[in-house]
Short mmCIF file of C-alpha atoms in Angstrom, two decimals:
data_model
loop_
_atom_site.label_atom_id
_atom_site.label_comp_id
_atom_site.label_asym_id
_atom_site.label_seq_id
_atom_site.Cartn_x
_atom_site.Cartn_y
_atom_site.Cartn_z
CA MET A 1 0.17 24.62 15.30
CA ASN A 2 -2.70 26.20 17.22
CA ALA A 3 -3.67 24.99 20.66
CA GLY A 4 -6.01 22.02 20.43
CA GLU A 5 -4.93 21.03 16.92
CA THR A 6 -3.88 17.43 16.37
CA GLU A 7 -0.63 16.77 14.56
CA ARG A 8 -1.21 15.02 11.25
CA ARG A 9 0.44 11.57 11.35
CA PRO A 10 -0.15 9.89 8.00
CA TRP A 11 0.49 6.41 6.77
CA ILE A 12 3.02 6.54 3.96
CA VAL A 13 1.87 4.30 1.12
CA GLY A 14 4.49 3.38 -1.45
CA VAL A 15 3.43 1.81 -4.74
CA SER A 16 6.29 0.09 -6.57
CA GLY A 17 6.46 -1.40 -10.05
CA ALA A 18 5.22 -4.94 -9.35
CA SER A 19 1.96 -6.14 -10.85
CA GLY A 20 -0.86 -5.65 -8.37
CA THR A 21 -2.09 -2.06 -8.51
CA PRO A 22 -5.60 -3.21 -7.38
CA TYR A 23 -4.01 -4.19 -4.04
CA ALA A 24 -2.70 -0.65 -3.61
CA ALA A 25 -6.08 0.83 -4.52
CA ALA A 26 -7.88 -1.36 -1.98
CA VAL A 27 -5.42 -0.42 0.79
CA LEU A 28 -5.74 3.27 0.00
CA ARG A 29 -9.54 3.16 -0.02
CA ALA A 30 -9.64 1.30 3.29
CA LEU A 31 -7.19 3.67 4.98
CA LEU A 32 -9.26 6.67 3.92
CA ALA A 33 -12.49 4.94 4.97
CA ALA A 34 -10.91 4.36 8.41
CA GLY A 35 -10.24 8.09 8.75
CA GLU A 36 -6.48 7.75 8.28
CA SER A 37 -4.32 10.35 6.57
CA VAL A 38 -2.18 9.14 3.67
CA ASP A 39 1.07 10.30 2.12
CA LEU A 40 1.37 8.67 -1.29
CA VAL A 41 4.55 7.85 -3.22
CA VAL A 42 4.08 6.27 -6.65
CA SER A 43 7.34 5.09 -8.20
CA ARG A 44 8.24 5.67 -11.82
CA ALA A 45 8.05 1.95 -12.58
CA SER A 46 4.63 1.63 -10.93
CA ARG A 47 3.21 4.28 -13.23
CA LEU A 48 3.98 2.03 -16.16
CA THR A 49 2.30 -0.89 -14.37
CA LEU A 50 -0.71 1.26 -13.53
CA LEU A 51 -1.02 2.33 -17.16
CA ASP A 52 -0.78 -1.29 -18.30
CA GLU A 53 -3.25 -2.67 -15.75
CA THR A 54 -5.82 0.15 -15.75
CA GLY A 55 -5.13 2.45 -18.70
CA ILE A 56 -4.65 5.35 -16.26
CA SER A 57 -1.68 7.70 -16.60
CA PHE A 58 -0.63 8.91 -13.15
CA ARG A 59 0.66 12.46 -13.60
CA ASP A 60 2.25 14.64 -10.93
CA ALA A 61 0.47 17.73 -12.22
CA HIS A 62 -2.93 16.02 -12.17
CA TRP A 63 -2.37 13.43 -9.46
CA ARG A 64 -5.58 14.15 -7.57
CA ASP A 65 -7.82 13.56 -10.59
CA ASP A 66 -5.81 10.50 -11.63
CA LEU A 67 -5.90 9.06 -8.10
CA ARG A 68 -9.65 9.58 -7.84
CA GLU A 69 -10.17 7.77 -11.14
CA TRP A 70 -7.86 4.93 -10.07
CA LEU A 71 -9.44 4.39 -6.66
CA GLY A 72 -12.90 4.56 -8.16
CA ARG A 73 -12.28 1.41 -10.21
CA GLY A 74 -12.90 -2.09 -8.99
CA ALA A 75 -10.41 -4.90 -9.39
CA ASP A 76 -12.19 -5.83 -12.63
CA GLY A 77 -11.34 -2.39 -14.03
CA LYS A 78 -14.92 -1.10 -14.09
CA PRO A 79 -14.97 2.70 -13.61
CA GLY A 80 -17.19 4.27 -10.97
CA THR A 81 -17.33 1.19 -8.73
CA PHE A 82 -16.27 3.14 -5.63
CA ALA A 83 -16.81 6.72 -4.49
CA VAL A 84 -13.66 7.93 -2.77
CA ASP A 85 -12.77 11.21 -1.06
CA VAL A 86 -9.05 11.87 -1.56
CA ASP A 87 -8.90 15.17 0.36
CA ASP A 88 -6.69 13.70 3.08
CA VAL A 89 -4.09 12.35 0.66
CA ARG A 90 -0.81 14.15 0.15
CA HIS A 91 1.22 13.16 -2.88
CA TRP A 92 4.99 13.27 -3.05
CA SER A 93 6.89 12.78 -6.29
CA ALA A 94 9.12 9.70 -6.21
CA GLY A 95 12.05 11.82 -7.36
CA ASP A 96 11.69 14.37 -4.54
CA LEU A 97 14.37 13.32 -2.08
CA ALA A 98 13.77 16.52 -0.09
CA ALA A 99 10.15 15.53 0.60
CA GLY A 100 8.80 15.23 4.11
CA PRO A 101 8.98 11.41 4.37
CA SER A 102 12.73 11.52 3.58
CA SER A 103 13.41 12.71 7.14
CA GLY A 104 12.96 10.94 10.46
CA SER A 105 11.66 14.17 11.98
CA TYR A 106 8.64 14.04 9.65
CA PRO A 107 5.76 12.52 11.65
CA SER A 108 4.22 9.33 10.29
CA ARG A 109 2.57 6.20 11.64
CA GLY A 110 4.66 3.99 9.38
CA MET A 111 4.73 2.81 5.80
CA LEU A 112 2.96 0.26 3.65
CA ILE A 113 4.59 -0.80 0.37
CA VAL A 114 1.84 -2.28 -1.79
CA PRO A 115 2.74 -3.96 -4.04
CA ALA A 116 6.46 -4.38 -3.42
CA SER A 117 8.58 -5.46 -6.39
CA THR A 118 11.73 -7.52 -5.90
CA ALA A 119 13.77 -4.50 -7.02
CA CYS A 120 12.10 -2.40 -4.33
CA VAL A 121 12.69 -5.13 -1.74
CA ALA A 122 16.37 -5.26 -2.65
CA GLY A 123 16.76 -1.49 -2.54
CA VAL A 124 15.19 -1.18 0.90
CA ALA A 125 17.05 -4.21 2.27
CA ILE A 126 20.46 -2.82 1.35
CA GLY A 127 19.59 0.81 2.12
CA LEU A 128 19.98 1.99 -1.46
CA SER A 129 17.52 4.93 -1.19
CA LYS A 130 17.56 5.51 -4.95
CA ASP A 131 14.18 7.28 -4.82
CA LEU A 132 11.74 8.64 -2.24
CA LEU A 133 9.95 5.32 -1.87
CA GLN A 134 13.12 3.51 -0.82
CA ARG A 135 14.36 6.44 1.27
CA ALA A 136 11.05 6.70 3.15
CA ALA A 137 11.16 2.98 3.91
CA SER A 138 14.71 3.29 5.24
CA VAL A 139 13.61 6.19 7.45
CA VAL A 140 10.67 4.19 8.82
CA LEU A 141 13.02 1.33 9.70
CA LYS A 142 15.59 3.52 11.43
CA GLU A 143 12.86 5.27 13.42
CA ARG A 144 11.43 1.88 14.47
CA ARG A 145 8.03 2.59 12.93
CA ARG A 146 5.87 -0.03 11.24
CA LEU A 147 6.87 -1.12 7.77
CA VAL A 148 4.71 -3.61 5.89
CA VAL A 149 6.15 -4.97 2.65
CA ALA A 150 3.54 -6.69 0.46
CA VAL A 151 5.88 -8.48 -1.91
CA ARG A 152 4.26 -9.53 -5.21
CA GLU A 153 6.39 -11.95 -7.19
CA THR A 154 6.54 -15.67 -7.88
CA PRO A 155 8.68 -17.70 -7.82
CA LEU A 156 11.21 -16.08 -5.47
CA ASN A 157 14.92 -16.64 -6.01
CA GLY A 158 17.44 -17.06 -3.24
CA GLN A 159 18.68 -13.48 -3.38
CA THR A 160 15.19 -12.07 -2.91
CA LEU A 161 14.54 -14.49 -0.07
CA ARG A 162 17.71 -13.27 1.64
CA HIS A 163 16.59 -9.66 1.18
CA LEU A 164 13.22 -10.49 2.74
CA VAL A 165 14.94 -12.09 5.73
CA THR A 166 17.03 -8.93 6.07
CA LEU A 167 13.85 -6.84 6.16
CA ASP A 168 12.30 -9.17 8.73
CA ASP A 169 15.42 -8.90 10.88
CA ALA A 170 15.20 -5.10 10.63
CA GLY A 171 11.66 -5.16 12.02
CA ALA A 172 9.55 -5.04 8.86
CA THR A 173 6.53 -7.25 8.32
CA VAL A 174 6.98 -9.27 5.13
CA LEU A 175 3.52 -9.97 3.74
CA PRO A 176 3.31 -11.87 0.44
CA ALA A 177 0.33 -10.79 -1.65
CA SER A 178 -1.24 -14.23 -1.29
CA PRO A 179 -5.04 -14.33 -1.11
CA ALA A 180 -6.87 -17.02 0.87
CA PHE A 181 -10.18 -18.67 0.01
CA TYR A 182 -11.73 -19.49 3.40
CA ALA A 183 -13.43 -16.09 3.48
CA GLY A 184 -15.87 -17.19 0.76
CA ALA A 185 -14.57 -15.14 -2.16
CA THR A 186 -16.96 -14.97 -5.11
CA HIS A 187 -15.34 -12.14 -7.06
CA ILE A 188 -11.83 -10.95 -7.90
CA GLN A 189 -12.41 -7.94 -5.65
CA ASP A 190 -12.89 -10.29 -2.69
CA LEU A 191 -9.43 -11.80 -3.26
CA VAL A 192 -7.86 -8.37 -3.62
CA ASP A 193 -9.61 -7.14 -0.47
CA PHE A 194 -8.33 -10.14 1.50
CA VAL A 195 -4.72 -9.17 0.79
CA ALA A 196 -5.46 -5.50 1.47
CA GLY A 197 -7.12 -6.46 4.73
CA ARG A 198 -4.11 -8.48 5.84
CA VAL A 199 -1.89 -5.47 5.10
CA LEU A 200 -4.12 -3.32 7.31
CA ASP A 201 -4.14 -6.03 10.00
CA ALA A 202 -0.34 -5.87 10.06
CA ALA A 203 -0.54 -2.09 10.37
CA GLY A 204 -3.11 -2.24 13.17
CA VAL A 205 -5.79 -0.39 11.19
CA GLY A 206 -9.39 -1.54 11.57
CA HIS A 207 -11.40 -2.58 8.52
CA THR A 208 -14.19 -4.85 7.28
CA LEU A 209 -12.60 -5.96 4.03
CA TYR A 210 -12.94 -9.71 4.51
CA ARG A 211 -14.69 -12.37 6.58
CA ARG A 212 -12.41 -13.49 9.38
CA TRP A 213 -11.82 -17.09 10.35
CA GLU A 214 -13.95 -17.99 13.37
CA GLY A 215 -13.06 -21.66 13.79
CA GLU A 216 -16.08 -23.03 11.93
CA LEU A 217 -15.44 -25.29 8.96
CA GLY A 218 -17.51 -24.50 5.87
CA GLY A 219 -18.39 -20.99 7.02
CA GLY A 220 -16.90 -19.40 3.92
CA SER A 221 -19.00 -21.50 1.57
CA ARG A 222 -22.30 -20.16 2.89
CA THR A 223 -23.88 -17.03 1.49
CA THR A 224 -25.16 -14.44 3.97
#
């Protein structure tokens, strides 16, 4: 590194196989808009979910084009809704256990798993590390960096609840993908952005994705 250069410290974003790929897209767009660097890990199961929910095939060989198409869509699936620059995204294959994020010496700010399936939650909670997503999360925990787990499932059984308590005990933030309505949502994108905004709040990243509660009843019902 040359004198004066700043070490790149990305947020690792893991996308697991739970339904909710619009949440991941909103988080990624907001991180990039905030000037943050991103290392992206898209699990094998999540690629099937992405194909089902958006019709987009996420391919390692064409990941940049596929990511740009994905992030350009709104939560309603309409193409070209957003213009996104993905130049500061680095993609790692989920099967690459020699990738940078697999080591604690690799610099990162932390990791956001959005959405997090119950299988992913279980794997991280017990330290399974079956793929790069789970391994990167384990590394973030052992290095005492921020880990936000946006679990997307309902209802939750007892085993999953115990896994979530384990993650909380280990220092992770467990954040159910549960949108609120006080912000005056009028579109599906508003509900998605609320969850994405709460993920970024937990990570300490600034954003303007939703109207914050200011202690005034009825504020969300008024148009501005």
